[in-house]
Structures are given as C-alpha cells and as structure tokens.
Short mmCIF file of C-alpha atoms in Angstrom, two decimals:
data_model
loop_
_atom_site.label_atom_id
_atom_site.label_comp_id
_atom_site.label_asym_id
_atom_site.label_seq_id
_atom_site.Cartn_x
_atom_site.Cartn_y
_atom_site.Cartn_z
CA UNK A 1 104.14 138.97 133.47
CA UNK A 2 102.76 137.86 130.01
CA UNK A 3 104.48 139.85 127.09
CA UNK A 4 102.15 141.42 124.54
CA UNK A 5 104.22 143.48 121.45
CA UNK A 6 100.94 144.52 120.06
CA UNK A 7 100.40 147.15 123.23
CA UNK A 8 104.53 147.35 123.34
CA UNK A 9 104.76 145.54 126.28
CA UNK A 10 107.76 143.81 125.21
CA UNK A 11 109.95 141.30 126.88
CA UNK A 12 112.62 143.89 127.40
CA UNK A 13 110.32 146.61 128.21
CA UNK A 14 108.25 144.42 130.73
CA UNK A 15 112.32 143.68 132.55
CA UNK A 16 112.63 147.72 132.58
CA UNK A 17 108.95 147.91 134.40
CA UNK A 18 110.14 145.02 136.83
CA UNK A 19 113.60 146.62 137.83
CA UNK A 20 111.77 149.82 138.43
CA UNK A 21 110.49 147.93 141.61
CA UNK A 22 113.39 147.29 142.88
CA UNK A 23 112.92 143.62 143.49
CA UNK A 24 115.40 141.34 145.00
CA UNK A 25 115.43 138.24 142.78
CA UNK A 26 114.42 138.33 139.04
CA UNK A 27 113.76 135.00 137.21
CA UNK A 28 113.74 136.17 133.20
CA UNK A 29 112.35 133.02 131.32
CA UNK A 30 114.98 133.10 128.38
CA UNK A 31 117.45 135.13 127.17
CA UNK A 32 116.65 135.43 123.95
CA UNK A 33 118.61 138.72 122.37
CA UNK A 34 120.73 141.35 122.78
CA UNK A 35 118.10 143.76 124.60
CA UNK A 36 117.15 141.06 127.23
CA UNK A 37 120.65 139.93 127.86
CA UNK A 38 122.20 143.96 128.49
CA UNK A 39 118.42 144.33 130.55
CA UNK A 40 119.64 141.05 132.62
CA UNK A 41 123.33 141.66 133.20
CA UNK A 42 123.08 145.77 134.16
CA UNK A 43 120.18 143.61 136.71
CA UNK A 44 123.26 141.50 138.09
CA UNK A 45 125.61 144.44 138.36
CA UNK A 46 123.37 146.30 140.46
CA UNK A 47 122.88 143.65 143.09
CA UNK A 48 119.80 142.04 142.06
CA UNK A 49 119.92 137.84 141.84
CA UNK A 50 119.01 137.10 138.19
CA UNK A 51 118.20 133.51 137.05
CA UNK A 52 117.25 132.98 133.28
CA UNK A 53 117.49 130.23 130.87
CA UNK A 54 119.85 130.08 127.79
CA UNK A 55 120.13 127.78 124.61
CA UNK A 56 123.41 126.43 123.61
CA UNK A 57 125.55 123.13 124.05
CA UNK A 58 126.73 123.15 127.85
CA UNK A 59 127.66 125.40 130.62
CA UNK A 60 131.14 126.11 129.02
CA UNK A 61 129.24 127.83 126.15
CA UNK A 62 126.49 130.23 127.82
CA UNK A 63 129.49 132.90 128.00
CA UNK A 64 130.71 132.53 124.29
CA UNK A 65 127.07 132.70 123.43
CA UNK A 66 126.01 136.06 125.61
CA UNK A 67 129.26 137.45 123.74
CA UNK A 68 127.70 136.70 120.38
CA UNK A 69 124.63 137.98 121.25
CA UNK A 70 127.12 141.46 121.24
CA UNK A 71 127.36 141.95 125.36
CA UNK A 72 131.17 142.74 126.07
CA UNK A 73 133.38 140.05 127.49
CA UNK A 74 134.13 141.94 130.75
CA UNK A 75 130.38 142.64 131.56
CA UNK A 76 129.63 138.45 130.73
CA UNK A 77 132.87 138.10 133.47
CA UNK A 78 131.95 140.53 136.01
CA UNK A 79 128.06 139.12 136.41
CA UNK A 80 127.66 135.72 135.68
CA UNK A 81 128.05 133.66 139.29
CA UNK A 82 127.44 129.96 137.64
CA UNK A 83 125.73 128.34 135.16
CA UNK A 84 123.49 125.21 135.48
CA UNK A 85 123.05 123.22 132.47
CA UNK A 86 120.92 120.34 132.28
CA UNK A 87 118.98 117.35 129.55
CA UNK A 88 116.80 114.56 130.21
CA UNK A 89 117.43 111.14 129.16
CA UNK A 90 115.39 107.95 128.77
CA UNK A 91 115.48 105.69 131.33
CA UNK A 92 116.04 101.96 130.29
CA UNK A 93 112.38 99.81 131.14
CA UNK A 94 112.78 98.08 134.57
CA UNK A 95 110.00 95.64 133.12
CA UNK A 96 112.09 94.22 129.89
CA UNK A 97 115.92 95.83 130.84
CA UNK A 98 118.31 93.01 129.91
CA UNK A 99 122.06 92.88 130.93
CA UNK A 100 124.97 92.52 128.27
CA UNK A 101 128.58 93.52 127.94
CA UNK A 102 129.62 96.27 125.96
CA UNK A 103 132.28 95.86 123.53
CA UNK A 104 135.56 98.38 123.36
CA UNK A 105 133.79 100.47 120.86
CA UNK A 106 130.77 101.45 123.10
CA UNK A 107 133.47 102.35 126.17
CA UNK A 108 135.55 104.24 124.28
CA UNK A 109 132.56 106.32 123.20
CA UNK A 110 131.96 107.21 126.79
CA UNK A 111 135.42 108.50 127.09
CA UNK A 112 136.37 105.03 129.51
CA UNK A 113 139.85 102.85 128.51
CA UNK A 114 138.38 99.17 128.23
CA UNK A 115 139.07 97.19 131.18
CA UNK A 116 140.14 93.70 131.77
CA UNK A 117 136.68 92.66 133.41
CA UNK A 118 133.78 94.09 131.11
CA UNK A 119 131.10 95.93 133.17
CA UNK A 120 127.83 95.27 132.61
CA UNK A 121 125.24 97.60 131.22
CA UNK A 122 121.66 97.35 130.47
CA UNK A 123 118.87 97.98 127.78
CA UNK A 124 115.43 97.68 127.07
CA UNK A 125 114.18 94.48 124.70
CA UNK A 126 110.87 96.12 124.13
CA UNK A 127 107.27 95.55 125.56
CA UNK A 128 103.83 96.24 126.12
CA UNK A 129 105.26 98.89 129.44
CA UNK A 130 107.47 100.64 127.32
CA UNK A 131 105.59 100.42 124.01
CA UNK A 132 108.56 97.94 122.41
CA UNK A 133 110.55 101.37 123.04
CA UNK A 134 113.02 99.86 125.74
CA UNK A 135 113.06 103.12 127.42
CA UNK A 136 109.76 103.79 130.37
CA UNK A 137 110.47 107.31 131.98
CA UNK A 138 112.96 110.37 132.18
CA UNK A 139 115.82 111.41 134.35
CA UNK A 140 118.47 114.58 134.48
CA UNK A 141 121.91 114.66 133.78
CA UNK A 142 123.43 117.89 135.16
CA UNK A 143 126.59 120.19 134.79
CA UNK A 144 127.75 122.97 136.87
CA UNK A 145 130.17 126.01 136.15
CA UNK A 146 131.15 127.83 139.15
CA UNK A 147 132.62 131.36 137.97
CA UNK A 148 135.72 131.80 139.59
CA UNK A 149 138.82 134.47 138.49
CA UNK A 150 140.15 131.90 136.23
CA UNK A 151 137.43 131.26 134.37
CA UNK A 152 136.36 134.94 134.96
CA UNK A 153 139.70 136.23 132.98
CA UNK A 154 139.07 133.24 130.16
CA UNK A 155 135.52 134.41 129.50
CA UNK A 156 137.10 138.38 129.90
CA UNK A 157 139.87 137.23 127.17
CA UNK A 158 137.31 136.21 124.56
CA UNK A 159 138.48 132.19 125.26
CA UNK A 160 136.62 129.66 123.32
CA UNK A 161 134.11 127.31 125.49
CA UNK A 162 136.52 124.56 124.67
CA UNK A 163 139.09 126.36 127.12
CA UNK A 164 136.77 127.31 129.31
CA UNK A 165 135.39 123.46 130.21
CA UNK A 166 139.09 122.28 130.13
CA UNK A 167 139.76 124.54 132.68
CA UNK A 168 136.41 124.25 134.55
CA UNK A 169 136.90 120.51 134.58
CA UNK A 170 140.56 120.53 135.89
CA UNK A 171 138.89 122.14 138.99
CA UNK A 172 136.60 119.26 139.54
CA UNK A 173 133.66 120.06 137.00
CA UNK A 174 131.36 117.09 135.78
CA UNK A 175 130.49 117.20 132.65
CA UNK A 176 127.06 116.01 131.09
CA UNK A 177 128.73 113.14 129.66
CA UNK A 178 130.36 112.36 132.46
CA UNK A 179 126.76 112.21 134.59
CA UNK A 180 125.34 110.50 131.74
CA UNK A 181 128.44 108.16 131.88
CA UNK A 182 127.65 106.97 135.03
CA UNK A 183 124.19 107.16 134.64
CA UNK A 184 124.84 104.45 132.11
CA UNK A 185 127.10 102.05 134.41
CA UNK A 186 124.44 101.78 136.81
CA UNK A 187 121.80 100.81 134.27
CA UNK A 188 119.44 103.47 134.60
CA UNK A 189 120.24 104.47 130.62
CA UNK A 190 122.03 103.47 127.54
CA UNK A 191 125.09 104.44 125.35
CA UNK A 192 122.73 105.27 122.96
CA UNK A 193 120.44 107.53 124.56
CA UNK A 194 123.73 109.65 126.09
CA UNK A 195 125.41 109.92 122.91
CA UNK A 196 121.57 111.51 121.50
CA UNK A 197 121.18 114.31 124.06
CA UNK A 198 125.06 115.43 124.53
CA UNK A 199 125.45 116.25 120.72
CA UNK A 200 122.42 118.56 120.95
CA UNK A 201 121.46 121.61 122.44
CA UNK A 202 120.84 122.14 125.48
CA UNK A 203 118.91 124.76 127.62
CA UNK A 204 120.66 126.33 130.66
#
C-alpha cells in the first residue's frame, strides 16, 4: 500500500485499514514513530505475525529505542519474539587481495588476545577490478536476539541495551562484530571495513 498524507492515507491510518482485514502476517516497512509502533505492537498482541524494520545500533537496542519512541516497557516485553539486525560490508578484491600479518593493535581491535602464531588476513592493493578501491562486492554480517523471560524482564525493567546484549550474549548470541570478526580471519573483509559499519547505525 503506497501512503499518500495529502488524501490522509497515512502510514498509521493505512496499518488501521490493513488490520481491519484480519490478515495473518503484516510486514510494516519501518517503524518510524510512536503511532506506527502502538499500531504494530497492539498487531502482535492480538496474534497477528508482524515484521518491520527499525533504525538503531544492534539488536540489543531496538527495545530501548521502541521505549523512547514512548511505548511502555511491558508492551515492548510482551510482543517482541526476536530481532534480526544486519549491515553489509565490503568484500576484499579476489583480483589484487594480498596477505599480511596484523600487528597486536589491529587484534585487539577485534576484541581477540594476540597469539603466539600471527594469523593471516587479507586486503585489497587496488586495481582496474576494484577501481584501486581494494574492496569488489558486498556481504552480510548478522545478529540475532531471541526474546526469552530474561531478556523479556530486562527490557520490562527499563535495562539499558548494554545489559541486554551482555545477557543475550552469555546465552550464545553473536554479535555483529563477532560475524564481522570472523568474516575478517577468513579474508573475505578487512579490520577496517568492520570497524566502519559496527560504529554506525544499523537497520533491523
């Protein structure tokens, strides 16, 4: 359904319109303000599927940010099932990718206690393939936050998203850095290009 505010057919007023049909599975493009996001999450609570996108830094943060947006903690708690978030990254050029060995500084920034044996990572030199960029092509780095009652009481208790991925990740969550860690240990992308995309926002 295309929006149009000049007829008031709203975003919000085109999601009243769709749950008056009664339909199974609603996909809401973004969630974008306070109307859309009560619209969405009464949708959840009365057994409809709802997926949507969201702006904000990872997974851990779509509840703190649905709270901002002024929807009560217990509501964010009781209808949220998971949240998907996910960024591209540049893949290193297979025509000009050159190995080297990174020094304690460039491990440590992925979170990884240097190790006796360096591993060895890759990057582009530049050429005509890759436009003297290094990097020729995209792939996805994802992170996944299964709702479950502890994270469920954490999001109900007005926790920060810091708590909320230290306690998603003690259960076995991998982060987007942690993806993109290994993503860079098997030469398909740099340091670099990781550090970039996890310090900005991302869309869930």
């Amino acid at each position: 359904m295309q929006v149009n505010p000049k007829i008031n057919l709203t975003f919000a007023a085109g999601l009243r319109s769709i749950l008056r049909q009664d339909p199974d599975v609603i996909m809401i493009g973004e969630i974008r303000d306070r109307e859309t996001a009560e619209i969405a999450i009464h949708a959840s609570l009365t057994g409809h599927l709802v997926f949507s996108t969201l702006h904000t830094n990872d997974a851990a943060s779509a509840a703190t940010r649905l709270i901002d947006m002024g929807i009560e903690p217990f509501l964010v708690a009781s209808s949220v099932v998971a949240v998907l978030a996910q960024r591209l990254l540049r893949q290193v050029c297979s025509d000009c990718k050159q190995p080297y060995h990174p020094d304690d500084e460039e491990l440590i920034r992925l979170g990884i206690v240097p190790p006796r044996m360096r591993p060895t990572f890759y990057r582009g030199a530049g050429c005509p393939a890759c436009s003297q960029t290094g990097y020729r092509g995209r792939t996805g780095i994802f992170e996944l936050l299964v709702l479950d009652d502890e994270i469920r009481r954490l999001i109900g208790n007005k926790a920060d998203s810091g708590l909320i991925r230290q306690a998603a990740t003690a259960k076995g969550m991998v982060t987007l850095k942690d993806e993109g860690a290994d993503k860079v240990f098997h030469g398909i992308t740099t340091t670099e290009e990781l550090m970039r995309i996890t310090q900005q926002e991302v869309e869930i």
